Each structure stands twice: as structure tokens, then as C-alpha cells.
Short mmCIF file of C-alpha atoms and ligand atoms in Angstrom, two decimals:
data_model
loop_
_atom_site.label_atom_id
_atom_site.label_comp_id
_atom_site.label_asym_id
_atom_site.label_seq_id
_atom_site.Cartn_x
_atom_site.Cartn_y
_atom_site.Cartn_z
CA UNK A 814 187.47 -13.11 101.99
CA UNK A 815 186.80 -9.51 101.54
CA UNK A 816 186.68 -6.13 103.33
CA UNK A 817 183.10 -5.28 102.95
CA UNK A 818 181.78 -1.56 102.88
CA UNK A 819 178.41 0.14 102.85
CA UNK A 820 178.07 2.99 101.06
CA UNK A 821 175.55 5.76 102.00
CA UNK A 822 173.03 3.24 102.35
CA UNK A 823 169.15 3.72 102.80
CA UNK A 824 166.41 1.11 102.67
CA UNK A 825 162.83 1.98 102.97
CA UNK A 826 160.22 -1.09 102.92
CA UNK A 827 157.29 1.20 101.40
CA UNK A 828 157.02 2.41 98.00
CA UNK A 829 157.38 6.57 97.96
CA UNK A 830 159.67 6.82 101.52
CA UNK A 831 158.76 10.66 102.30
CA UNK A 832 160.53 11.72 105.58
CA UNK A 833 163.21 9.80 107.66
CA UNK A 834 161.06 7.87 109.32
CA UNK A 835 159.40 6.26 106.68
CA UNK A 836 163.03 4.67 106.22
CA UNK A 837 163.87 1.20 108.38
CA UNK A 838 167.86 1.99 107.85
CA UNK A 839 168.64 5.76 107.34
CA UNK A 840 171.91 6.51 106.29
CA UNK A 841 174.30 3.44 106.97
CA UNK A 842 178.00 3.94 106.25
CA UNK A 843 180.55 1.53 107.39
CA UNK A 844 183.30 -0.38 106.38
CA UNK A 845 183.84 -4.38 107.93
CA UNK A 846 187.58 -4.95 108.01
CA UNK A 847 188.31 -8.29 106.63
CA UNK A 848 188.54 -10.88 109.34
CA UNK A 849 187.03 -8.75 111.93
CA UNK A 850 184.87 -10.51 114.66
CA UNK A 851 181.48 -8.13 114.80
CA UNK A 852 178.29 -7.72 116.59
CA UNK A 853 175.77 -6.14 115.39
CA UNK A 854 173.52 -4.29 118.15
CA UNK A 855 170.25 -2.95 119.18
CA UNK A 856 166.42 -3.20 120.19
CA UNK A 857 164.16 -4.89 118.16
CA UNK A 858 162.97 -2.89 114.96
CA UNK A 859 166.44 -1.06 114.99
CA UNK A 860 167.11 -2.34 111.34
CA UNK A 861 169.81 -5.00 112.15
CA UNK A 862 167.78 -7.68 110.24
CA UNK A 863 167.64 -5.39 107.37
CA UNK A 864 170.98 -4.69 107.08
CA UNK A 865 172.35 -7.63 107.17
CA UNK A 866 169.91 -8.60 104.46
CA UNK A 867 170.87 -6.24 102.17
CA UNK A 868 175.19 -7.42 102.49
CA UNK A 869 173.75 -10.82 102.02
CA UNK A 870 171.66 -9.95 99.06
CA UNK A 871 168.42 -11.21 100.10
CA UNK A 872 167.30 -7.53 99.71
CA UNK A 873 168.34 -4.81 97.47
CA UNK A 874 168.28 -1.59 98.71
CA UNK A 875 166.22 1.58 98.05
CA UNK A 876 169.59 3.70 98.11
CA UNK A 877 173.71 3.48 98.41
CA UNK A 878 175.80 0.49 97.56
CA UNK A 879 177.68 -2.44 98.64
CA UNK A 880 180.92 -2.95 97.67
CA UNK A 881 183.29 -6.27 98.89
CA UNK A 882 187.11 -5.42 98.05
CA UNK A 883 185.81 -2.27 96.60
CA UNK A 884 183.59 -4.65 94.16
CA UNK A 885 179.90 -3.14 93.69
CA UNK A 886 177.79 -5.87 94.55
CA UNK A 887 174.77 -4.37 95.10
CA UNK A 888 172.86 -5.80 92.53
CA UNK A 889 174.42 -9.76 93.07
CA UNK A 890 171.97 -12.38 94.29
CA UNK A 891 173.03 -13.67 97.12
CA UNK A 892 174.20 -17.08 95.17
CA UNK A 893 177.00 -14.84 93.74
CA UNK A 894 178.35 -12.99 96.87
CA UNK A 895 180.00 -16.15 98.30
CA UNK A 896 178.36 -15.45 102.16
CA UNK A 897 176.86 -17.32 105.03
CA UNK A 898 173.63 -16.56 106.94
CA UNK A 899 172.18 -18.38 109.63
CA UNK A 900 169.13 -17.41 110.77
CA UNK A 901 167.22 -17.18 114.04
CA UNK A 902 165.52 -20.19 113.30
CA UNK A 903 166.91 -23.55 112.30
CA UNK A 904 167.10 -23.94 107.91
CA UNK A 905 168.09 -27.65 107.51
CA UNK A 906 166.45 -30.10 105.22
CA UNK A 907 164.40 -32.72 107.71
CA UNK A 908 164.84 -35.29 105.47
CA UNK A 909 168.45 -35.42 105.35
CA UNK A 910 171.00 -36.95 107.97
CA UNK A 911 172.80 -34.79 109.84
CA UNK A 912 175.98 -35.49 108.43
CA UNK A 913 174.09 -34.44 104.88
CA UNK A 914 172.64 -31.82 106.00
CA UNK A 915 176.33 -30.09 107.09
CA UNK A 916 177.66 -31.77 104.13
CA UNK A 917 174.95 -29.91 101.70
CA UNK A 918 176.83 -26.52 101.25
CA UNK A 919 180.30 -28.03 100.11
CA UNK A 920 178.65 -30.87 98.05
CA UNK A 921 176.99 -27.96 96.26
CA UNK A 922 179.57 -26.10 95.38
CA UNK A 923 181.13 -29.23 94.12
CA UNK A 924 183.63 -29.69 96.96
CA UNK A 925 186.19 -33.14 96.52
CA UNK A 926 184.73 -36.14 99.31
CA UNK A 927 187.52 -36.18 101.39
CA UNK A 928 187.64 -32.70 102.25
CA UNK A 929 183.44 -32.76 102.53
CA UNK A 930 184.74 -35.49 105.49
CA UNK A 931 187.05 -33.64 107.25
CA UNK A 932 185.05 -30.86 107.29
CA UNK A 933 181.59 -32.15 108.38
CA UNK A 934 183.84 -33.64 111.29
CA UNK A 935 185.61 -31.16 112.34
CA UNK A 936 182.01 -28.67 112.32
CA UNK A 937 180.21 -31.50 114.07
CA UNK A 938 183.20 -31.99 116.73
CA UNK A 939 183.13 -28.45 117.63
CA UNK A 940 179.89 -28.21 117.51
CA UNK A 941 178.87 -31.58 119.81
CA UNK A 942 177.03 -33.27 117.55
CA UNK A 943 179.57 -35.78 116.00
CA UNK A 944 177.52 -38.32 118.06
CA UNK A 945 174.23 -37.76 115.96
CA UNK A 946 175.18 -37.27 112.17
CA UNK A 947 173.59 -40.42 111.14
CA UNK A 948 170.31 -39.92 112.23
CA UNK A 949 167.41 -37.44 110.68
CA UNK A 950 167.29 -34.04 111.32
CA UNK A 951 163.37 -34.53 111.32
CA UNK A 952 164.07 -36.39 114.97
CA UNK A 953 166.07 -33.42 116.47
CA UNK A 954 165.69 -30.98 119.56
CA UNK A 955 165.47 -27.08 118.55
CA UNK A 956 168.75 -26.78 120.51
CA UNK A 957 170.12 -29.20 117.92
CA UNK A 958 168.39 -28.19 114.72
CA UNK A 959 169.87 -24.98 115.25
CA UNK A 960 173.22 -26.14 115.97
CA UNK A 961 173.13 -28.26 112.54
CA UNK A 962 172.08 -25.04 111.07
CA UNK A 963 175.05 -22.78 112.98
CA UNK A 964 177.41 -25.46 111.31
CA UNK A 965 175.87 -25.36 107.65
CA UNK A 966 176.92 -21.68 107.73
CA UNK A 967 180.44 -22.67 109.51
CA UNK A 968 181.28 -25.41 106.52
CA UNK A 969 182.77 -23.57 103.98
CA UNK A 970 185.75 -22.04 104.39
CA UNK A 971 185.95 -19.90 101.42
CA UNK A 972 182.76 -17.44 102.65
CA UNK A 973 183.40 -13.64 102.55
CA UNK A 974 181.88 -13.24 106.07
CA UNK A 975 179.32 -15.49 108.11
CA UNK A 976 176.57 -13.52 109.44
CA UNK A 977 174.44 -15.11 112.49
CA UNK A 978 171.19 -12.95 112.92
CA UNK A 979 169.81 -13.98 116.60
CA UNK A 980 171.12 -17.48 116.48
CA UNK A 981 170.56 -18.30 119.66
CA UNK A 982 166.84 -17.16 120.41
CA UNK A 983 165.84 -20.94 120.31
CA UNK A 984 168.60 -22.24 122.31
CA UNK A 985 168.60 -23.24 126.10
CA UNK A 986 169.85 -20.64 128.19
CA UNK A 987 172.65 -22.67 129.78
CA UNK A 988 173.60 -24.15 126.22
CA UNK A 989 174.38 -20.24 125.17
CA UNK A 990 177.13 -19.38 126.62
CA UNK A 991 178.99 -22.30 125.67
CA UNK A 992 178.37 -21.99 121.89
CA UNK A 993 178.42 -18.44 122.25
CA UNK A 994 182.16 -19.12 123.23
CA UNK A 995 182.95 -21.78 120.93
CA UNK A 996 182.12 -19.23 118.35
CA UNK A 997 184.39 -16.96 119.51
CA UNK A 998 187.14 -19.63 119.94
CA UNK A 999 186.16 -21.05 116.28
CA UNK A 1000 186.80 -17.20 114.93
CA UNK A 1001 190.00 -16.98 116.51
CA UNK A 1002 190.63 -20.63 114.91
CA UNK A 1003 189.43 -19.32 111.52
CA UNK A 1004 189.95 -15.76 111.10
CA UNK A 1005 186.78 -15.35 108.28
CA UNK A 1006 185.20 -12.10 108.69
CA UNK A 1007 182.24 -12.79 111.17
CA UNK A 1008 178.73 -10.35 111.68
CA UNK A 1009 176.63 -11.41 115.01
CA UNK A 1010 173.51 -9.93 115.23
CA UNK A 1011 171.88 -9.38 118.49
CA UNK A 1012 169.69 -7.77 120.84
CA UNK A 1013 171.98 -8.76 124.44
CA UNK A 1014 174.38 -6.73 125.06
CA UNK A 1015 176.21 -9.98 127.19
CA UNK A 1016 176.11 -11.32 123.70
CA UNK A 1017 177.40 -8.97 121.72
CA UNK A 1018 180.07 -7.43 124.42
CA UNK A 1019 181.69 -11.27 124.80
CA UNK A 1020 181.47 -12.31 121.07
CA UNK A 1021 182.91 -9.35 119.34
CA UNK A 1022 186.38 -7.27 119.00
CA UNK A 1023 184.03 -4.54 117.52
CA UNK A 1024 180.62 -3.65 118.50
CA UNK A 1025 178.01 -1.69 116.34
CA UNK A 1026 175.55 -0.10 117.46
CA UNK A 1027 172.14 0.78 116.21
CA UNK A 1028 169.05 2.34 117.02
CA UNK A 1029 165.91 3.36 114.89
CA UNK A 1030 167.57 2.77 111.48
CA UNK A 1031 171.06 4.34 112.44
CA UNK A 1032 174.12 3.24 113.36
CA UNK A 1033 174.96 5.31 116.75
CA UNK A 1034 178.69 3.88 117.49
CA UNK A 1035 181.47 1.65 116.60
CA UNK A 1036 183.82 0.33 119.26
CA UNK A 1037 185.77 -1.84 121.14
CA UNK A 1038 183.76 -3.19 124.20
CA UNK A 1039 185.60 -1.04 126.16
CA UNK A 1040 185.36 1.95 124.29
CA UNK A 1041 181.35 1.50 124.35
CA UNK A 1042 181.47 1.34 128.26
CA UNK A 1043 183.32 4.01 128.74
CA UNK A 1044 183.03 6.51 126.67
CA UNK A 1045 179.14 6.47 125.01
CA UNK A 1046 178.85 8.20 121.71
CA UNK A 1047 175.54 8.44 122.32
CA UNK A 1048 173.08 8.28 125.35
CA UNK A 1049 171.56 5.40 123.62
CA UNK A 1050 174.15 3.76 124.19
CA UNK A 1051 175.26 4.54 127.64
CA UNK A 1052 171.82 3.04 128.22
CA UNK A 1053 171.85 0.14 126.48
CA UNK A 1054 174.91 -1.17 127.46
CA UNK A 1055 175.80 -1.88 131.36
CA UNK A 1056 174.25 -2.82 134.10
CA UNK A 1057 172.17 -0.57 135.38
CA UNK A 1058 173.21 1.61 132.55
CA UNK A 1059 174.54 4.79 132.68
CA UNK A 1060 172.98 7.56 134.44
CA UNK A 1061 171.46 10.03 132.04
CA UNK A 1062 170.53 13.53 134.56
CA UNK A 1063 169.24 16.89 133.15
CA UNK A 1064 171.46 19.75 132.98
CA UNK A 1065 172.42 23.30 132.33
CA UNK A 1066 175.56 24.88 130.39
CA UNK A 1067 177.48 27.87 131.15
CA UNK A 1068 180.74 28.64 129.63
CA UNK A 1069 181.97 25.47 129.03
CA UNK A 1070 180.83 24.01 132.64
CA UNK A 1071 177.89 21.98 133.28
CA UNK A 1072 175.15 22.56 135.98
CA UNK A 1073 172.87 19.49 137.34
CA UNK A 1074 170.56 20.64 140.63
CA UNK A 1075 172.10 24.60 140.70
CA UNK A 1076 175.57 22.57 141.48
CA UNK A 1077 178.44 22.91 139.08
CA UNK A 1078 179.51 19.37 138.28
CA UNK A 1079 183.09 18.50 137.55
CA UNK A 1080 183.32 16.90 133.77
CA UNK A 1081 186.01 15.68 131.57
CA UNK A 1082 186.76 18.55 130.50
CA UNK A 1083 185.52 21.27 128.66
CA UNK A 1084 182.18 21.50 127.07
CA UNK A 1085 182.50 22.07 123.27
CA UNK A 1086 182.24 25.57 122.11
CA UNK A 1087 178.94 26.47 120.50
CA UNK A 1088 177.15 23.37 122.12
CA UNK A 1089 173.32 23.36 122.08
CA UNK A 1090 170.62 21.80 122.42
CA UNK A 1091 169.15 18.97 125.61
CA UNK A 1092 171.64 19.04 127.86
CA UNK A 1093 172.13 16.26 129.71
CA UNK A 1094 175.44 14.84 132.11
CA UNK A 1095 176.09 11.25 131.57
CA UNK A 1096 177.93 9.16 134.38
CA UNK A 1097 178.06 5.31 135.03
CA UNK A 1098 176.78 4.21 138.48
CA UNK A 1099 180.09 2.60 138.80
CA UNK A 1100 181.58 5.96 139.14
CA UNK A 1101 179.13 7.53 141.42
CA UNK A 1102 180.15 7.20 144.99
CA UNK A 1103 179.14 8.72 148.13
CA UNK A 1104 180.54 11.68 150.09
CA UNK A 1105 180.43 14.13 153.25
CA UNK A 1106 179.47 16.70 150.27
CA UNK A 1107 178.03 16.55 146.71
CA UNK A 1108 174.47 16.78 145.08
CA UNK A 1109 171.79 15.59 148.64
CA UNK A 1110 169.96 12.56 147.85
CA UNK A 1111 167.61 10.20 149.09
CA UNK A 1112 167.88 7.00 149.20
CA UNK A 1113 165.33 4.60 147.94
CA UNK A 1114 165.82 1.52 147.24
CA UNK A 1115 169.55 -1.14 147.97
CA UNK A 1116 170.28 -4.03 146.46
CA UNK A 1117 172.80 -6.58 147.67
CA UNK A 1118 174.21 -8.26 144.79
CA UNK A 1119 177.20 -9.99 146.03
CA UNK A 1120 180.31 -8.40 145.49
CA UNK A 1121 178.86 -4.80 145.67
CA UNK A 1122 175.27 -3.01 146.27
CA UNK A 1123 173.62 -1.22 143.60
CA UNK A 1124 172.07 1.88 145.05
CA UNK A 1125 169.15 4.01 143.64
CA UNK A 1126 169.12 7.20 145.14
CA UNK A 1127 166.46 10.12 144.06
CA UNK A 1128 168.21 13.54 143.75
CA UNK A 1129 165.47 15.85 143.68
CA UNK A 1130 163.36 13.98 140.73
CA UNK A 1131 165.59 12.53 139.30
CA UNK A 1132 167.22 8.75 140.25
CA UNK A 1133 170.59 8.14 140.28
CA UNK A 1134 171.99 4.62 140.28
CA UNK A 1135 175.23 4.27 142.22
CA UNK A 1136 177.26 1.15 142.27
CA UNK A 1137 179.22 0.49 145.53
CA UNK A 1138 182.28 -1.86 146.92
CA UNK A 1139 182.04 -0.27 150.55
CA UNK A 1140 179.63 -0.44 152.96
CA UNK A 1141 175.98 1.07 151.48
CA UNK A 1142 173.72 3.30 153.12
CA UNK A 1143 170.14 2.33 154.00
CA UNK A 1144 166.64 3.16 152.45
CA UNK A 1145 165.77 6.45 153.76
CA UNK A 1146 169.13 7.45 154.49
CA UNK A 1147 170.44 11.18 152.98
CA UNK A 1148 173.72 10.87 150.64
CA UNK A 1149 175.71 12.98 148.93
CA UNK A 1150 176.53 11.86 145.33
CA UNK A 1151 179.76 12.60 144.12
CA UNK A 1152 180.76 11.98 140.09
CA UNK A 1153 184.06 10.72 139.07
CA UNK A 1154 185.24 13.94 136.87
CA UNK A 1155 187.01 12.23 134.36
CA UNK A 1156 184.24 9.91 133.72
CA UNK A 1157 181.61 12.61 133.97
CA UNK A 1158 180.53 13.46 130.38
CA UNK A 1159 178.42 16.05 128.66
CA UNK A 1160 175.97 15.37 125.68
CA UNK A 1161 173.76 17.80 124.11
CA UNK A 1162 170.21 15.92 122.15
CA UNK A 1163 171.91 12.72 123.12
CA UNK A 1164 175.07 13.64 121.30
CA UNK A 1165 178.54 13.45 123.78
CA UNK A 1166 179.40 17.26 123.81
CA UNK A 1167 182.25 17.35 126.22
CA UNK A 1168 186.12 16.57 125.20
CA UNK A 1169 188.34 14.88 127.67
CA UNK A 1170 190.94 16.49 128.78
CA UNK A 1171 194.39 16.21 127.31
CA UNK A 1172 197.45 14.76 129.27
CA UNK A 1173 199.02 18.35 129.59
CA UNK A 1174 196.04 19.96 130.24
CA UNK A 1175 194.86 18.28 133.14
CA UNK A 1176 198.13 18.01 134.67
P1 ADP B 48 165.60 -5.86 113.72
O1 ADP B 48 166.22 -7.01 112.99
O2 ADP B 48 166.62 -4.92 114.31
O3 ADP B 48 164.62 -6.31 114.75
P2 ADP B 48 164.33 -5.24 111.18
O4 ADP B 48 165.42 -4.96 110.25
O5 ADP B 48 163.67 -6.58 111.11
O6 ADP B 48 164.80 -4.94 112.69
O7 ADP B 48 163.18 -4.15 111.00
C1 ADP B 48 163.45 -2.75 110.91
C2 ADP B 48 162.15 -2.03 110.60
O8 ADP B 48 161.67 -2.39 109.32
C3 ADP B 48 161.02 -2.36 111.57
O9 ADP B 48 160.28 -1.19 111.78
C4 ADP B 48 160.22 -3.39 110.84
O10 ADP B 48 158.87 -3.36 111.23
C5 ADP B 48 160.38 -2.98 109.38
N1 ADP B 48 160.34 -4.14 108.47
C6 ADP B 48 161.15 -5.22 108.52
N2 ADP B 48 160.88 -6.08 107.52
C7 ADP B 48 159.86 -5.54 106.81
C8 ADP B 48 159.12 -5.93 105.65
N3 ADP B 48 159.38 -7.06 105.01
N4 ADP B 48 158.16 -5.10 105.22
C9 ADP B 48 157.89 -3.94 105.86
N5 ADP B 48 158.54 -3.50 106.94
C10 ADP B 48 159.51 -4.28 107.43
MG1 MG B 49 165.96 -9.09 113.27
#
């Protein structure tokens, strides 16, 4: 096991890369603590694919290193850097039994019978499939073929880090959840150093201690779940993640205070000196609520979703998604929206530009 860290790391798929966008990762530098359970996050095309192709070794990249325990291993095949990959669809042999097929990575490696047993039992328990690992893989059910394929990367216990890219795009919607959990139970079991890549947030958020996030090429935050939800690096990501996501409104700057409609809005506290740039106040609709005063609003559309109504008001142009335990308003209806202040942030070209203020400060 290893503590695995990228080093100014670029990777452009065309020959002569000319300008930044010519580049599918951009400038990647991170370190993955040893042990740590990750996701990996972002749209399609973002580069997640890539990168976790180039710690694996499948692909060698145009710029920067990769070092595991401060080891450059940049130019290892994969073969040599002692990782597992499973893929978004299922890599077993068809041919093979089940019980060979999980078997296959240990025998390989030249791995003593008895622990091979143990093992391939103990994969197949956890995984539900101890029931078929005499029969053919040919005969199996997507849903299954990938789960034989989640446990071939899950055999060995002497891996650096398994990495799952998308593992469960094939699987049945109701059958996700449950492995997604087992996976986080069999990390907490195991401890190895685990990468899941993904596209869902719900995914990511409920598999991982540490999310990272990325968006055309770039990683835009690390953090804890938490730290993601509340406090977005980037508008990206105040997007991305939550449900809606967070409210991303137009504004002015003036000495530190921020402006949205001609009204002054409260923030976290001060703007950062010498900020420039698209201005823009970033609140969560779960911190919007609705007052006798605040910024006029229309409302347009409610919807009832159990335990509380998500409301989409229009201030001016501009929507505003307000998430509410009380009783809601109705379509048509004028509101005032009020922002919690210390959740109301600043960014400036997507960038969070306010600082929160400090215990003494604020008191
Ligand atoms: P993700 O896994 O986040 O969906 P990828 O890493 O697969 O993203 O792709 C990142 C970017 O690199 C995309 O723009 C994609 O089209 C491009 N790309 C990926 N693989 C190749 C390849 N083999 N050749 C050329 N371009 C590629
Ligand atoms: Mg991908």
C-alpha cells in the first residue's frame, strides 16, 4: 500500500497540444493518502477516465509524474505498479467458472491454494454470488458479470489502491445502492486505498471520506462531503452537487459588500480585497427562506416533495430556488427572499471570493 501523488500532471491525447484546451487533464496535482476512501467526480469528458489511467499505467502522460511512496512510477506498466482497475464494463474470461474467474488474479501472482479459497469465498460471500461460482461466466446476467468483475479487482489484498471507474453503469438501479454500500462497508473492513470514479454525485457523496472534484481537465476541489456542500470552492461545484444546487445570482461589489438587484446582501463576511472579475453571490436553496422584507419575487412554480417544498421563485430575471419546512406560498404569489448571511458567499469568475467571518469578529 502506498500514498500515491501526482505531480504537475498534464495529458494531452493529440500530438503538438497548443493552448489549454487542447489538453484533456490540465494541471493535476494531488496527493491520495494511503488508505483513503475516494471519489473521483464530474461530467462526462471532465478527464476522470484519463486520470485514473495514467496512476494505473495504462497511459503515460504527456507531462508531470507519478510517484507511489515518493517512488517515480511514471514510466511502470501497469503489471509493475501492483493496482486494481475495474472498469465500467464487465472484464472476466467467459470461459472460466466463476470461482476461476475471481481466483485468476491470485493464481497469477502465484498465490498458495488455501488462501486462493478463502479468498474467492470470502469476495463471493460479500459479493452474493457464493451461490454461482461453479457455473460459466459465459451464462451470467450483466448485473452479475460485473459483480465477478468488482470482485477480481477486490481479490488481492496486497494492491496499492483499487480504482472502480463507473462500475455500476450496467447495474440495476435497485442493485446499486446495496453494492454501493457493501463497498463502503468492505473499505472500512479493508482499509486499501480506494479511487471511485463517477458521474452521481449520490454516488460519490455516500461512497467516499474525500471527494474530488473535476471539471474540463481540472481538479476544482477536494473535500469532505460536507465541506463540498457547504462551502463550494467553486460554482461548479455548488452546482453540481445538491439538490437543486446552489443558487448562482449576478452581482455587484463595493467595498467589500456585495450587491444583487440594487439590494446590499448580507455575506459571510468580507469580500477579499482586490477581488475582480464576474461577480456572482452563491447561496443554497436550503438557506433561502421567505420574509415580510428581502429581494421581491415571484413565484413560479412549487413542488411538494414530502418533507419540504422546493420553491422556484423569479427575482427580476433571475430564478431562485428556495427550499422550505413551513408552509409554501403559491404560484403567483409575491415573496421576499431572504439569504442566510453566514451561508451567503461571494465568488468572482466562479472562484469563492468572500472569507467567513472569524469567531471574534462576528461576535
Ligand atoms: P471522463 O472519464 O471524465 O468521461 P475522459 O478522461 O474519458 O473523461 O475524457 C477526457 C477528454 O479526453 C474528453 O474530451 C475525451 O473526448 C478525450 N479523450 C478520451 N480518450 C481519448 C482518446 N483515446 N483519444 C483522444 N481523446 C480522448
Ligand atoms: Mg470515463
Amino acid at each position: 500500500m502506498a500514498k500515491i501523488t501526482l505531480k504537475n500532471l498534464r495529458h494531452a491525447y493529440m500530438p503538438q497540444p497548443k493552448g489549454p484546451e487542447d489538453y484533456a487533464l490540465k494541471e493535476v496535482d494531488l496527493d491520495w493518502q494511503d488508505g483513503g476512501a475516494y471519489a473521483l467526480l464530474g461530467p462526462s469528458g471532465c478527464g476522470k477516465s484519463t486520470l485514473l489511467n495514467i496512476i494505473s499505467g495504462l497511459l503515460v502522460p504527456s507531462e508531470g509524474q507519478i510517484l507511489f511512496d515518493g517512488q517515480d512510477v511514471t514510466q511502470l506498466p501497469p503489471d509493475q505498479r501492483n493496482i486494481a482497475q475495474v472498469f465500467q464494463f464487465p472484464v472476466i474470461y467467459d470461459t472460466m467458472t466463476v470461482y476461476d474467474n475471481l481466483a485468476f488474479p491470485l493464481k497469477n501472482r502465484g498465490v498458495d491454494p488455501a488462501t486462493i479459497d478463502r479468498r474467492v469465498r470470502e469476495i463471493a460471500e460479500m459479493l452474493e454470488v457464493n451461490e454461482m461460482l461453479n457455473r460459466r461466466a459465459a451464462g451470467l446476467s450483466p448485473d452479475n458479470k460485473q459483480k465477478i468483475s468488482m470482485g477480481r479487482g477486490l481479490v488481492r489484498d496486497d494492491v496499492n489502491v483499487v480504482m472502480f471507474d463507473e462500475p455500476l453503469t450496467v447495474i440495476d438501479p435497485h442493485l446499486k445502492w446495496k453494492l454501493r454500500s457493501k463497498l463502503k462497508e468492505l473499505h472500512q473492513k479493508i482499509n486499501r486505498t480506494m479511487i471511485y470514479v463517477t458521474h452521481d454525485q449520490t454516488e460519490a457523496l455516500t461512497f467516499a471520506d474525500k471527494v474530488v472534484v473535476m471539471q474540463l481537465g481540472e481538479v476544482v476541489q477536494i473535500g469532505t462531503p460536507v465541506e463540498l456542500f457547504e462551502r463550494p470552492a467553486h460554482t461548479f461545484v455548488g452546482h453540481f452537487i445538491g439538490s437543486p444546487g446552489m443558487n448562482v445570482l449576478p452581482a455587484e461589489q463595493r467595498d467589500g459588500a456585495a450587491f444583487f438587484q440594487g439590494q446590499q446582501v448580507a455575506l459571510e463576511g468580507p469580500v477579499a480585497a482586490g477581488t475582480s472579475g464576474k461577480i456572482e453571490i452563491g447561496v443554497r436553496p436550503e438557506f433561502v427562506t421567505l420574509g415580510q422584507t428581502g429581494i421581491p419575487a415571484q413565484v413560479r412554480k412549487v413542488a411538494d416533495i414530502g418533507r419540504h417544498h422546493v420553491v422556484e421563485a423569479m427575482a427580476g430575471e433571475h430564478k431562485v430556488a428556495a427550499i422550505l419546512n413551513g408552509p409554501a406560498p403559491q404560484q403567483g404569489d409575491t415573496v421576499h427572499l431572504q439569504f442566510r448571511p453566514d451561508q451567503t458567499r461571494v465568488y468572482a469568475d466562479g472562484w469563492i471570493a468572500s472569507t467567513p467571518a472569524t469567531e471574534e469578529s462576528a461576535a
